[in-house]
Coordinates of C-alpha atoms and ligand atoms in Angstrom, one line a residue:
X155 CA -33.4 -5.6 56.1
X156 CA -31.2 -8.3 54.2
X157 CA -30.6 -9.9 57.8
X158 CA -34.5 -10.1 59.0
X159 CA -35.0 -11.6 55.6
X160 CA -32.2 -13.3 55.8
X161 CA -33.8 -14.8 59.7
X162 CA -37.6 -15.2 58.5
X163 CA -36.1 -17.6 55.6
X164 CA -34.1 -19.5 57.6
X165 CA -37.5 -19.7 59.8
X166 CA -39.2 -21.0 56.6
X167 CA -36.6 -23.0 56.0
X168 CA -37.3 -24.7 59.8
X169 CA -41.1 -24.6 59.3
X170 CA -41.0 -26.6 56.3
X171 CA -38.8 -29.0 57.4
X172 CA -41.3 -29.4 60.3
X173 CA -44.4 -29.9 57.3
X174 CA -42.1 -32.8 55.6
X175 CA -41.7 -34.6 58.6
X176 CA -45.2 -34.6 60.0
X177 CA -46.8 -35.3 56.3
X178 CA -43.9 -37.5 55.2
X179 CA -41.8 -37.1 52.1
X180 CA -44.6 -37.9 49.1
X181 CA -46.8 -35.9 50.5
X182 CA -44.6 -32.6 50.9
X183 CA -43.2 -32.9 47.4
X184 CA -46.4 -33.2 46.1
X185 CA -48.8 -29.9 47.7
X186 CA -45.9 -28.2 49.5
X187 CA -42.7 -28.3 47.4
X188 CA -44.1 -25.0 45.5
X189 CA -45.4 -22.8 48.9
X190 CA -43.6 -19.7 49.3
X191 CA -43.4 -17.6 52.3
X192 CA -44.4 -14.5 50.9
X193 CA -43.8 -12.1 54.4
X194 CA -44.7 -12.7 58.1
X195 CA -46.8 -10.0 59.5
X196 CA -47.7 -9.9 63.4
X197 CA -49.8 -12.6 64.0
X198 CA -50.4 -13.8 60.2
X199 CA -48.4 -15.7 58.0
X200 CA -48.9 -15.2 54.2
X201 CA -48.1 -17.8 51.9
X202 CA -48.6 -18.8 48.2
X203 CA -48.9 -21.3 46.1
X204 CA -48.8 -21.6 42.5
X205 CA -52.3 -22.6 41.6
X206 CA -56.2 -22.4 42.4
X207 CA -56.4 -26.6 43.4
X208 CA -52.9 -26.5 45.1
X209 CA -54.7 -23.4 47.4
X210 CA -58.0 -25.1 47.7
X211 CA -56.1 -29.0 48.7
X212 CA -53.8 -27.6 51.1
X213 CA -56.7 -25.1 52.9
X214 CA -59.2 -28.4 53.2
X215 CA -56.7 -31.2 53.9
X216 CA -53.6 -29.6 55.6
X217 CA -54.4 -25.7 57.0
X218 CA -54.1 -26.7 60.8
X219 CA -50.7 -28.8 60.2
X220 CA -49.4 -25.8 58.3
X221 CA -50.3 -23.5 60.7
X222 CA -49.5 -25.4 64.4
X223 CA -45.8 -26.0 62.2
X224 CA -45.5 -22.3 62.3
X225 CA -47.3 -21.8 65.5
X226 CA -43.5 -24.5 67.1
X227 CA -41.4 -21.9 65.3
X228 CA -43.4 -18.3 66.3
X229 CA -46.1 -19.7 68.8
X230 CA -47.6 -15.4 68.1
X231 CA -48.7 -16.9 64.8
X232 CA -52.6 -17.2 64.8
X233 CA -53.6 -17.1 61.6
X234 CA -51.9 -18.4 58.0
X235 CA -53.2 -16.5 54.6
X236 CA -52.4 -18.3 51.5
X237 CA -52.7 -16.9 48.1
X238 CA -52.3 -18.3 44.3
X239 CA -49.2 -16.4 42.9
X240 CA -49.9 -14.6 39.3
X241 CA -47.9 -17.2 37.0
X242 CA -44.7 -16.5 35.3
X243 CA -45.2 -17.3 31.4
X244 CA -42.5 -19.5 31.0
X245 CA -40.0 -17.9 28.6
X246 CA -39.6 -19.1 24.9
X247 CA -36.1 -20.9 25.0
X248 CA -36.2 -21.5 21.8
X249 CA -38.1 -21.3 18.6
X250 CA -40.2 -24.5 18.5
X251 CA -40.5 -23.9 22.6
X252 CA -42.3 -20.4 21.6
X253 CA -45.5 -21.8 20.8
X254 CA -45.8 -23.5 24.1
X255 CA -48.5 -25.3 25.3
X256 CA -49.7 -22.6 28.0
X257 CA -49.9 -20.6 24.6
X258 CA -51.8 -22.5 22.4
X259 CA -54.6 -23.7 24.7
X260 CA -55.0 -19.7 25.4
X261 CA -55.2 -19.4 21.2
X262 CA -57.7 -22.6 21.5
X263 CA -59.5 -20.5 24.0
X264 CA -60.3 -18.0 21.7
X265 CA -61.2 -20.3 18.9
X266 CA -64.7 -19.3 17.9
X267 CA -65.5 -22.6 17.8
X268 CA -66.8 -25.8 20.7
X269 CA -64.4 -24.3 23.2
X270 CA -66.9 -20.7 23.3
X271 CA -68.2 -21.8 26.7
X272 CA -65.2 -21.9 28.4
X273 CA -64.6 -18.5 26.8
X274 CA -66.6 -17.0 29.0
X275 CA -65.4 -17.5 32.7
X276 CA -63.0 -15.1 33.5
X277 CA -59.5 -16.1 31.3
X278 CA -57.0 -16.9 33.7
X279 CA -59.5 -19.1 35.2
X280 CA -60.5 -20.8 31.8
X281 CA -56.9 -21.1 31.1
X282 CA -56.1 -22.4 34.0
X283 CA -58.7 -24.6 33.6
X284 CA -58.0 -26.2 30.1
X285 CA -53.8 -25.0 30.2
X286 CA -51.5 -27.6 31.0
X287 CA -49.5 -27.0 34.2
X288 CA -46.7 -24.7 34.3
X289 CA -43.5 -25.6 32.7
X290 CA -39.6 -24.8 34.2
X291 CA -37.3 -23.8 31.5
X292 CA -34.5 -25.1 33.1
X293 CA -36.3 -29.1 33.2
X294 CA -35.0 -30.1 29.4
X295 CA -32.8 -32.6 27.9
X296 CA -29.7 -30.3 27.7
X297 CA -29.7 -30.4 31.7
X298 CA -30.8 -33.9 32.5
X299 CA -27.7 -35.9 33.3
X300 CA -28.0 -39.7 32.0
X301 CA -26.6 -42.5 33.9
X302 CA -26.8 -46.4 34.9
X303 CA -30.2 -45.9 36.4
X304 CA -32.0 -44.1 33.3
X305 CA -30.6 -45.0 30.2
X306 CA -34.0 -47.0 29.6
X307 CA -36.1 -43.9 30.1
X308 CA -33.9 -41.2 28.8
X309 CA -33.6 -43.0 25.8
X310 CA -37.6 -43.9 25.4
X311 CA -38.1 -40.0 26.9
X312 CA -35.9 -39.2 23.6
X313 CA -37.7 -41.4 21.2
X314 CA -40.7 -40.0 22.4
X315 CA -39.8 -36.4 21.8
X316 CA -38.4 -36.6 18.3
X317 CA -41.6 -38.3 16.9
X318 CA -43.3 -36.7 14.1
X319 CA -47.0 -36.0 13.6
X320 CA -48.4 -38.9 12.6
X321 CA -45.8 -41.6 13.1
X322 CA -46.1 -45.1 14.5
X323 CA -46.1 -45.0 17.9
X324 CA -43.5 -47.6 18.9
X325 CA -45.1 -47.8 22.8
X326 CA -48.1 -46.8 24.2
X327 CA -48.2 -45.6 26.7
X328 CA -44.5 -44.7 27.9
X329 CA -44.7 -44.6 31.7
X330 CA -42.0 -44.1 34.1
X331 CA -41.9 -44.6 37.4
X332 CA -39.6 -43.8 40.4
X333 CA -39.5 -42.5 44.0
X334 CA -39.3 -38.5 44.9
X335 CA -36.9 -36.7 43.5
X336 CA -35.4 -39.1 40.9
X337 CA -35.7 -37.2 37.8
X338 CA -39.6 -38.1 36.5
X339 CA -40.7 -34.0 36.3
X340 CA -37.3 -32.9 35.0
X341 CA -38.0 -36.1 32.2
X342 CA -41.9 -35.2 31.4
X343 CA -40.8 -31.4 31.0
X344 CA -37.8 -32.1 28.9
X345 CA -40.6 -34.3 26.5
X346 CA -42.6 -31.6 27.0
X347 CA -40.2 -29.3 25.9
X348 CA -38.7 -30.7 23.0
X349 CA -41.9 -32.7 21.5
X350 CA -43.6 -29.6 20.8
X351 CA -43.7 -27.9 17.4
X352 CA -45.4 -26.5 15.0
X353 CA -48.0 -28.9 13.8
X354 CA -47.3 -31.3 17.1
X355 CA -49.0 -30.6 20.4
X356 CA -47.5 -31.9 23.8
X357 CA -49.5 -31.4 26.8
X358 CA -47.9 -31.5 30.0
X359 CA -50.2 -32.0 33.0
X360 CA -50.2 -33.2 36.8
X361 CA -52.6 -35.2 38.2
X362 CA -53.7 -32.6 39.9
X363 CA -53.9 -30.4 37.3
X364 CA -56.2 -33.3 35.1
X365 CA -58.6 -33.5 38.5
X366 CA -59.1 -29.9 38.3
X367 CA -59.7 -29.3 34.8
X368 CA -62.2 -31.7 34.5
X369 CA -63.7 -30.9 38.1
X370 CA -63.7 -27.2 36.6
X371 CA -64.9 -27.8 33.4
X372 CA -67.6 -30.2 34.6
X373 CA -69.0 -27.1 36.6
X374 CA -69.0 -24.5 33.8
X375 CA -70.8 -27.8 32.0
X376 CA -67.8 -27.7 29.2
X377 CA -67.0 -31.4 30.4
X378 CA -67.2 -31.9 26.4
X379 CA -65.5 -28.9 25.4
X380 CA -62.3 -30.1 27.6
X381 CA -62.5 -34.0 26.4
X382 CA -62.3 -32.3 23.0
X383 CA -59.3 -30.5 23.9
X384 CA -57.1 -33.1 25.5
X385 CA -58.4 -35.1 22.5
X386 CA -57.2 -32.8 19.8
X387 CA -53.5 -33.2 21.2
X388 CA -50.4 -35.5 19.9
X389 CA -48.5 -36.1 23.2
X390 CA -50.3 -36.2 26.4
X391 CA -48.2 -35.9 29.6
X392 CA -49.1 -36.9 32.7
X393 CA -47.4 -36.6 36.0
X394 CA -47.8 -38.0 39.5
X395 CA -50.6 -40.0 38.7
X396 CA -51.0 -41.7 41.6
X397 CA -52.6 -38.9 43.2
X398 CA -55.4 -39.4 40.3
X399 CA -58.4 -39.8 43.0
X400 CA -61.8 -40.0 42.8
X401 CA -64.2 -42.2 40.8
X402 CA -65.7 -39.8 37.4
X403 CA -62.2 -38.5 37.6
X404 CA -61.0 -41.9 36.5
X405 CA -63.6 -42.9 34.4
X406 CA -62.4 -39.7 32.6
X407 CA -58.9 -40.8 33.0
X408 CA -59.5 -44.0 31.2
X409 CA -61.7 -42.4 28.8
X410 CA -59.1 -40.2 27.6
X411 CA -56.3 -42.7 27.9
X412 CA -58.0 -45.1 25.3
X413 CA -59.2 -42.5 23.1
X414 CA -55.6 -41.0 22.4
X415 CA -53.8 -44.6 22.3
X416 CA -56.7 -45.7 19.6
X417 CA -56.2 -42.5 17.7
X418 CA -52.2 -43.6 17.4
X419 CA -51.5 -40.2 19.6
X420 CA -48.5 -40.8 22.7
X421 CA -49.4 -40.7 26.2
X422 CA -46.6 -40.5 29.1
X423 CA -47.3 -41.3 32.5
X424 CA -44.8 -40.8 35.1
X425 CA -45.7 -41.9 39.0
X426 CA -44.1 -43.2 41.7
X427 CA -45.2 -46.7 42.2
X428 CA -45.3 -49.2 39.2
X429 CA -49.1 -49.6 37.2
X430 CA -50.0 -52.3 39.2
X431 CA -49.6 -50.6 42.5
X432 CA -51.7 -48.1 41.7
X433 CA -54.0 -49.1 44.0
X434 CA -57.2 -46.9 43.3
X435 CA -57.3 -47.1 39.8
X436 CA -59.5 -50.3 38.0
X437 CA -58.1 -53.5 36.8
X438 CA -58.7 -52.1 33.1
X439 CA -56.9 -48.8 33.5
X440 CA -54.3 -50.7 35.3
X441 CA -53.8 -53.5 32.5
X442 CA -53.7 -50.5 29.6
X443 CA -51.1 -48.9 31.7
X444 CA -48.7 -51.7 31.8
X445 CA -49.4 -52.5 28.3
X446 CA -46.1 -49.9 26.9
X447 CA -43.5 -49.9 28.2
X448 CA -43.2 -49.3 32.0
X449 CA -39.8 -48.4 32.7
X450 CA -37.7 -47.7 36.3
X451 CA -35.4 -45.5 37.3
X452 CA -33.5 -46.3 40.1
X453 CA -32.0 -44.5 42.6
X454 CA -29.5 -41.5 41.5
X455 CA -25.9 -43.3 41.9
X456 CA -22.6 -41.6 42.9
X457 CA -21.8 -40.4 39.7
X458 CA -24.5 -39.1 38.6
X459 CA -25.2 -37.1 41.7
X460 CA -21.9 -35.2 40.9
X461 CA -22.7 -34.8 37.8
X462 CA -26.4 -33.2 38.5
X463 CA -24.5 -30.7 41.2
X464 CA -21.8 -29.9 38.6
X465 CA -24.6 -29.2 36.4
X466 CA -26.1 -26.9 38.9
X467 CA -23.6 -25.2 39.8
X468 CA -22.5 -24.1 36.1
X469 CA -26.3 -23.4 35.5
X470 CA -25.7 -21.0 38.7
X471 CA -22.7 -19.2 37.4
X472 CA -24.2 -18.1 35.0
X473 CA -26.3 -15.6 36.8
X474 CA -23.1 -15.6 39.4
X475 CA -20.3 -15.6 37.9
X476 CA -18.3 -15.5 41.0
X477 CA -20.0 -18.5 42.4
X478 CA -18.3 -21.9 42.3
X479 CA -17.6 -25.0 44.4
X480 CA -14.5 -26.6 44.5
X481 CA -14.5 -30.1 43.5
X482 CA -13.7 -31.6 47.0
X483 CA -17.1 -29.9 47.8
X484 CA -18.9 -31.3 45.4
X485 CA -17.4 -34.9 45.7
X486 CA -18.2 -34.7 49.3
X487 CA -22.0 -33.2 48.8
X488 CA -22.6 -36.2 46.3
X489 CA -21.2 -38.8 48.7
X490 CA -23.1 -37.4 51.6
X491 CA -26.5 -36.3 49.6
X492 CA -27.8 -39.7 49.0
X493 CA -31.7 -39.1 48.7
X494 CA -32.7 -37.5 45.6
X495 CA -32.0 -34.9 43.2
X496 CA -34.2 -32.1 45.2
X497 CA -31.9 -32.2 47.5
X498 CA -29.2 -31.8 45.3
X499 CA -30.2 -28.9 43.9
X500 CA -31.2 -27.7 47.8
X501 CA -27.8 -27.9 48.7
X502 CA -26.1 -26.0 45.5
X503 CA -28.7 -23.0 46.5
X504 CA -27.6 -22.9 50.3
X505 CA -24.3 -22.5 49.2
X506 CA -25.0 -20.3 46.5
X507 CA -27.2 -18.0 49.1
X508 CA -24.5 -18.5 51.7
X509 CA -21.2 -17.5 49.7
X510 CA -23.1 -14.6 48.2
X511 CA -24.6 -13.1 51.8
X512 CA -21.5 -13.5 53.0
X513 CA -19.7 -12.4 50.1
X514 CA -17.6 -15.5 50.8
X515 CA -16.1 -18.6 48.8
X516 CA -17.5 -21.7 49.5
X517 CA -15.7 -24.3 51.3
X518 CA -15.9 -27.7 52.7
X519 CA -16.2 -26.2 55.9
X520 CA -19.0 -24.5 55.3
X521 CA -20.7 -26.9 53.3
X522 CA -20.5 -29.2 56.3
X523 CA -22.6 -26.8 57.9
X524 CA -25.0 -25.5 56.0
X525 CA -26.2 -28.7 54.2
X526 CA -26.3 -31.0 57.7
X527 CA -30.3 -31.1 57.7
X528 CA -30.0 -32.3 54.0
X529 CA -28.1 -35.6 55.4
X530 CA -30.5 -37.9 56.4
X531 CA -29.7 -41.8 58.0
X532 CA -30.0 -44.0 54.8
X533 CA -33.6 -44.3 53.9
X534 CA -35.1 -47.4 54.0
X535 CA -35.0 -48.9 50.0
X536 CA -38.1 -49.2 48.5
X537 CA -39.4 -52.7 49.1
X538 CA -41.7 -54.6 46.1
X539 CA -44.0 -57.1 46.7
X540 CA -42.4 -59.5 43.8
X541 CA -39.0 -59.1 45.9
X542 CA -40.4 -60.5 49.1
X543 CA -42.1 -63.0 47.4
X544 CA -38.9 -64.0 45.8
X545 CA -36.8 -64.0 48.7
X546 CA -39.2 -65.6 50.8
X547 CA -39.7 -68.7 48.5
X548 CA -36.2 -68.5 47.9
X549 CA -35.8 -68.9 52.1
X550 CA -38.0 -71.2 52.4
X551 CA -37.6 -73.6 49.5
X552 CA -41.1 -73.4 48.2
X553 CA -42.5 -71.7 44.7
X554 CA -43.5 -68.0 44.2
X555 CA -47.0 -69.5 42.8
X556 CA -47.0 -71.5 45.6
X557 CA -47.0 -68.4 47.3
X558 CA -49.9 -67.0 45.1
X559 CA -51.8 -71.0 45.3
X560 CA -55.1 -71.9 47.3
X561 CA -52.6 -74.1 49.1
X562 CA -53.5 -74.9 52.5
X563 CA -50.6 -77.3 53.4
X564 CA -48.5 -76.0 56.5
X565 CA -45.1 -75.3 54.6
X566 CA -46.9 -72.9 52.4
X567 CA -48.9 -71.0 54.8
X568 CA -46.3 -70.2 56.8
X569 CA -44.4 -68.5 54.4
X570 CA -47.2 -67.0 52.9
X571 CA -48.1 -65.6 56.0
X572 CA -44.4 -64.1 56.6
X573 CA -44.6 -62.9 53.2
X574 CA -47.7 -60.9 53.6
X575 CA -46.3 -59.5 56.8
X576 CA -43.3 -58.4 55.2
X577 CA -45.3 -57.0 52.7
X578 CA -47.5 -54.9 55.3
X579 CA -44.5 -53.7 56.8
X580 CA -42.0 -52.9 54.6
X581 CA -44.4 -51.5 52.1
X582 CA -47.0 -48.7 52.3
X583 CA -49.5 -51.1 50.0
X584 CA -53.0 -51.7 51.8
X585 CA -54.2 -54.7 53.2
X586 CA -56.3 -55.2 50.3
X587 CA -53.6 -54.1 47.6
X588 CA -51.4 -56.8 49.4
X589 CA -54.9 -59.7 49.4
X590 CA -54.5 -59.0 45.7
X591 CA -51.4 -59.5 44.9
X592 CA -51.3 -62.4 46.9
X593 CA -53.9 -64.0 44.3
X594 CA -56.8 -62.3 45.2
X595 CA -57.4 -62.9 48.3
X596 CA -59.4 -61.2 50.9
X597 CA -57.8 -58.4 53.0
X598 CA -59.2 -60.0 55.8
X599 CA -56.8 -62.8 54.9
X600 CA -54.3 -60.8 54.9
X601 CA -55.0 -58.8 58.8
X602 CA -55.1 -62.4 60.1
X603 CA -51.5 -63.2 58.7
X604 CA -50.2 -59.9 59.7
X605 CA -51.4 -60.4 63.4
X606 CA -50.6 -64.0 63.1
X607 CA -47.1 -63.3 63.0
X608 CA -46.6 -60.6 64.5
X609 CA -47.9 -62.3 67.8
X610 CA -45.2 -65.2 66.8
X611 CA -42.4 -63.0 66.8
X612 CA -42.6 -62.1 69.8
X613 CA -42.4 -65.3 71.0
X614 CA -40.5 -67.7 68.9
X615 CA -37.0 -66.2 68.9
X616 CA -36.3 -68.4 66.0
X617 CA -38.7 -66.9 63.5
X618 CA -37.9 -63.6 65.0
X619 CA -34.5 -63.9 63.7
X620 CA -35.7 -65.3 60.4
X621 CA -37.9 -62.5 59.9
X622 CA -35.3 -60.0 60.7
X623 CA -32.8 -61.6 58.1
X624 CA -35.2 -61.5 55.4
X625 CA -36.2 -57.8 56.1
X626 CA -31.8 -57.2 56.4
X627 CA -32.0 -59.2 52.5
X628 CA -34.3 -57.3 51.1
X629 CA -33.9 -54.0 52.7
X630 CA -30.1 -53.5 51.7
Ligands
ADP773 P1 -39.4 -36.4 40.6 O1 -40.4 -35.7 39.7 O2 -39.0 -37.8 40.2 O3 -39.8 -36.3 42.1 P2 -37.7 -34.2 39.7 O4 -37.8 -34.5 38.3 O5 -38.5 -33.1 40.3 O6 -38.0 -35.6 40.5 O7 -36.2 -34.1 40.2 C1 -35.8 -33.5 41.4 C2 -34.6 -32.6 41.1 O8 -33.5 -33.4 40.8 C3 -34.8 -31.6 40.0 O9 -34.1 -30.4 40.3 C4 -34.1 -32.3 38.8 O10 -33.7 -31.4 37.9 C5 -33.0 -33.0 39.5 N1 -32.6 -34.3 38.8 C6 -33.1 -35.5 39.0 N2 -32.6 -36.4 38.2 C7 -31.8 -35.7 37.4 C8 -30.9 -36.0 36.3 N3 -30.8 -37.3 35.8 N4 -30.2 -35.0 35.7 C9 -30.3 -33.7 36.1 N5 -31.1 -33.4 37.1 C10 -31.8 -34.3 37.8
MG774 MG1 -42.2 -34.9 40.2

């Protein structure tokens, strides 16, 4: 029994490896970290998911990728059933957690009063509805390990959390930003949290979860009732909100956003690009959004990846007590983890599942060998725009804003055009993302300098090596 388990798991573990290479990185974290293999049966797989919209995105955008990855690993597979798991309440940790927000938008449910309508529909679907996504009690400030690359937005994340009812807001909104598995959820949460007490209401929500509320309350025509509710909150908390698609959605969005910061209330945004490479959203949403304080966090360093796997590993022991890593494990799982914390915390459950199977200690040995998929060739840093503008006016002895001019003159175009190619390359911004941050012009500008030099390196071994240097510069 424990073995076939034990073998279908480590097939999961395979077929979702498979998912985050064919969908990429952003895309996996974002609809598939949360699928669980629930059991294999014959020729059906049955999956779940955590939520109604999760079920819904992944059946109409990714069914037949899910299903041909399982079909490489057990090519009997036909069919893959995915179902919305029953939510776990998240436990009260502490007194002031008690009331949490899950909580009291189910008391505002019953409110006799605007919010009636929504009363109606069935209640897990109204609650899903008009409830803020789920919260992990183990995502707070007591486990969130600071270090060079967020003392900025631990310390505004803080600020943010003791606030009282009613105080001044010192910046509006707070948004964070910083690729996969750097720490944004575990930040939002630990606001989330900590900010929430008795007379002060933090709402924690994805993206996703926003679309769907508003979707679904638009369709049981409570679009008011739900305005009315994200209104009548202190803190709101959004996360991922670059996967904020859709035009009424971000109407509503902006909406929302201006009502709370005029009313004095906090908003939080956390997403994984800066505001103004948030391509979809208007030049007004985009302007309000940069008008806090838009803070970074950079890559996890050395350090602090030992100290997020120390922390892991005592938050394991205490369910295991017999669990633990010797420290040349850990010093070599932070040296060789370099990617983000997910996989951090991947690694500490492999061993953790591995030394308890086996009923064996963990050693180096072993954690050469279980955590070798987790060890991936250096990714690629993430390129800006404002960097390859720098370092190719720098290279070329010219002006950023000539860069960004109506300048026709040879020894700007050229650059310009190397800079726009860098940016298509190195970057995953859009032609006309790239038109418009090269002062608005036309993404049709923007193909012809991309083809332009891509036709001239491959024939002018001079720029080719120029080109190349400049990518080495700003890619290391
Ligand atoms: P993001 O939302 O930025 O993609 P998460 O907040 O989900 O990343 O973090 C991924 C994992 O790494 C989580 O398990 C989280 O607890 C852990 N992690 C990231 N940064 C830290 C940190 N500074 N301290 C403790 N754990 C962290
Ligand atoms: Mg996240």
């Amino acid at each position: 029994m424990a073995i076939a388990e034990g073998i279908e798991q480590d097939r999961w573990t395979r077929v979702k490896g498979r998912l985050r290479s064919t969908v990429g990185e952003d895309v996996y974290s974002s609809w598939f970290a949360r699928m669980d293999l629930e059991r294999v049966g014959g020729e059906s797989v049955h999956l779940s998911v955590p939520t109604r919209f999760l079920k819904s995105w992944i059946q109409t955008h990714y069914a037949d990728r899910v299903l041909s990855c399982w079909q490489s690993e057990l090519p009997e597979v036909s069919r893959v059933d995915l179902t919305v798991r029953t939510p776990i309440r998240a436990p009260a940790v502490t007194k002031d957690a008690k009331a949490s927000v899950e909580e009291r938008l189910s008391e505002q449910e019953h409110r006799p009063s605007e919010l009636r309508a929504v009363a109606t529909v069935p209640v897990s679907a109204s609650h899903e509805a008009l409830g803020g996504s789920p919260l992990d009690p183990r995502l707070t400030f007591a486990t969130f390990v600071g270090g060079r690359s967020n003392t900025l937005a631990l310390a505004a994340a803080r600020q943010v959390a003791e606030g009282r009812r009613g105080d001044n807001v010192m910046f509006n909104p707070l948004y964070i930003h910083a690729g996969v598995g750097l720490g944004k959820t575990h930040l939002l949460q630990a606001v989330t949290w900590a900010g929430n007490s008795a007379d002060r209401k933090v709402l924690y929500l994805t993206a996703e979860k926003f679309m769907y509320g508003f979707v679904a309350a638009l369709k049981t025509q409570t679009a008011l009732a739900f305005k009315e509710a994200l209104r009548g909150i202190d803190v709101l908390v959004i996360d991922d909100l670059q996967f904020l698609q859709g035009k009424s959605t971000q109407a509503e969005f902006c909406h929302t956003l201006n009502a709370l910061i005029d009313a004095g209330r906090q908003v939080v945004i956390a997403a994984d690009r800066p505001p103004s490479d948030l391509e979809s959203l208007d030049d007004r949403v985009r302007s309000r959004l940069a008008g806090g304080l838009v803070v970074e966090m950079g890559a996890l360093g050395e350090e602090l990846r030992l100290e997020i796997l120390k922390s892991r590993v005592s938050a394991a022991r205490t369910h295991h007590a017999s669990f633990d890593v010797p420290l040349p494990v850990l010093d070599y799982l932070a040296k060789a983890i370099t990617h983000n914390g997910r996989d951090l915390e991947g690694a500490i459950n492999r061993l953790l599942a591995h030394s308890k199977l086996n009923s064996t200690p963990v050693t180096l040995e072993m954690a050469e060998r279980e955590v070798r998929d987790l060890i991936r060739p250096q990714e690629p840093r993430r390129v800006k725009i404002e960097d390859i503008q720098r370092v190719v006016a720098r290279q070329y002895n010219v002006s950023r804003s000539d860069l960004l001019s109506s300048r026709r003159t040879a020894n700007v175009v050229r650059p310009r055009q190397v800079a726009m190619y860098l940016a298509k390359t190195l970057t995953l911004r859009s032609l006309p993302e790239i038109g418009r941050r090269f002062g608005g012009r036309d993404h049709t500008t923007v193909l012809h300098a991309v083809r332009k030099i891509e036709s001239l390196v491959s024939k002018d071994v001079a720029l080719s090596d120029e080109v190349e240097l400049l990518k080495r510069q700003l890619q290391e």
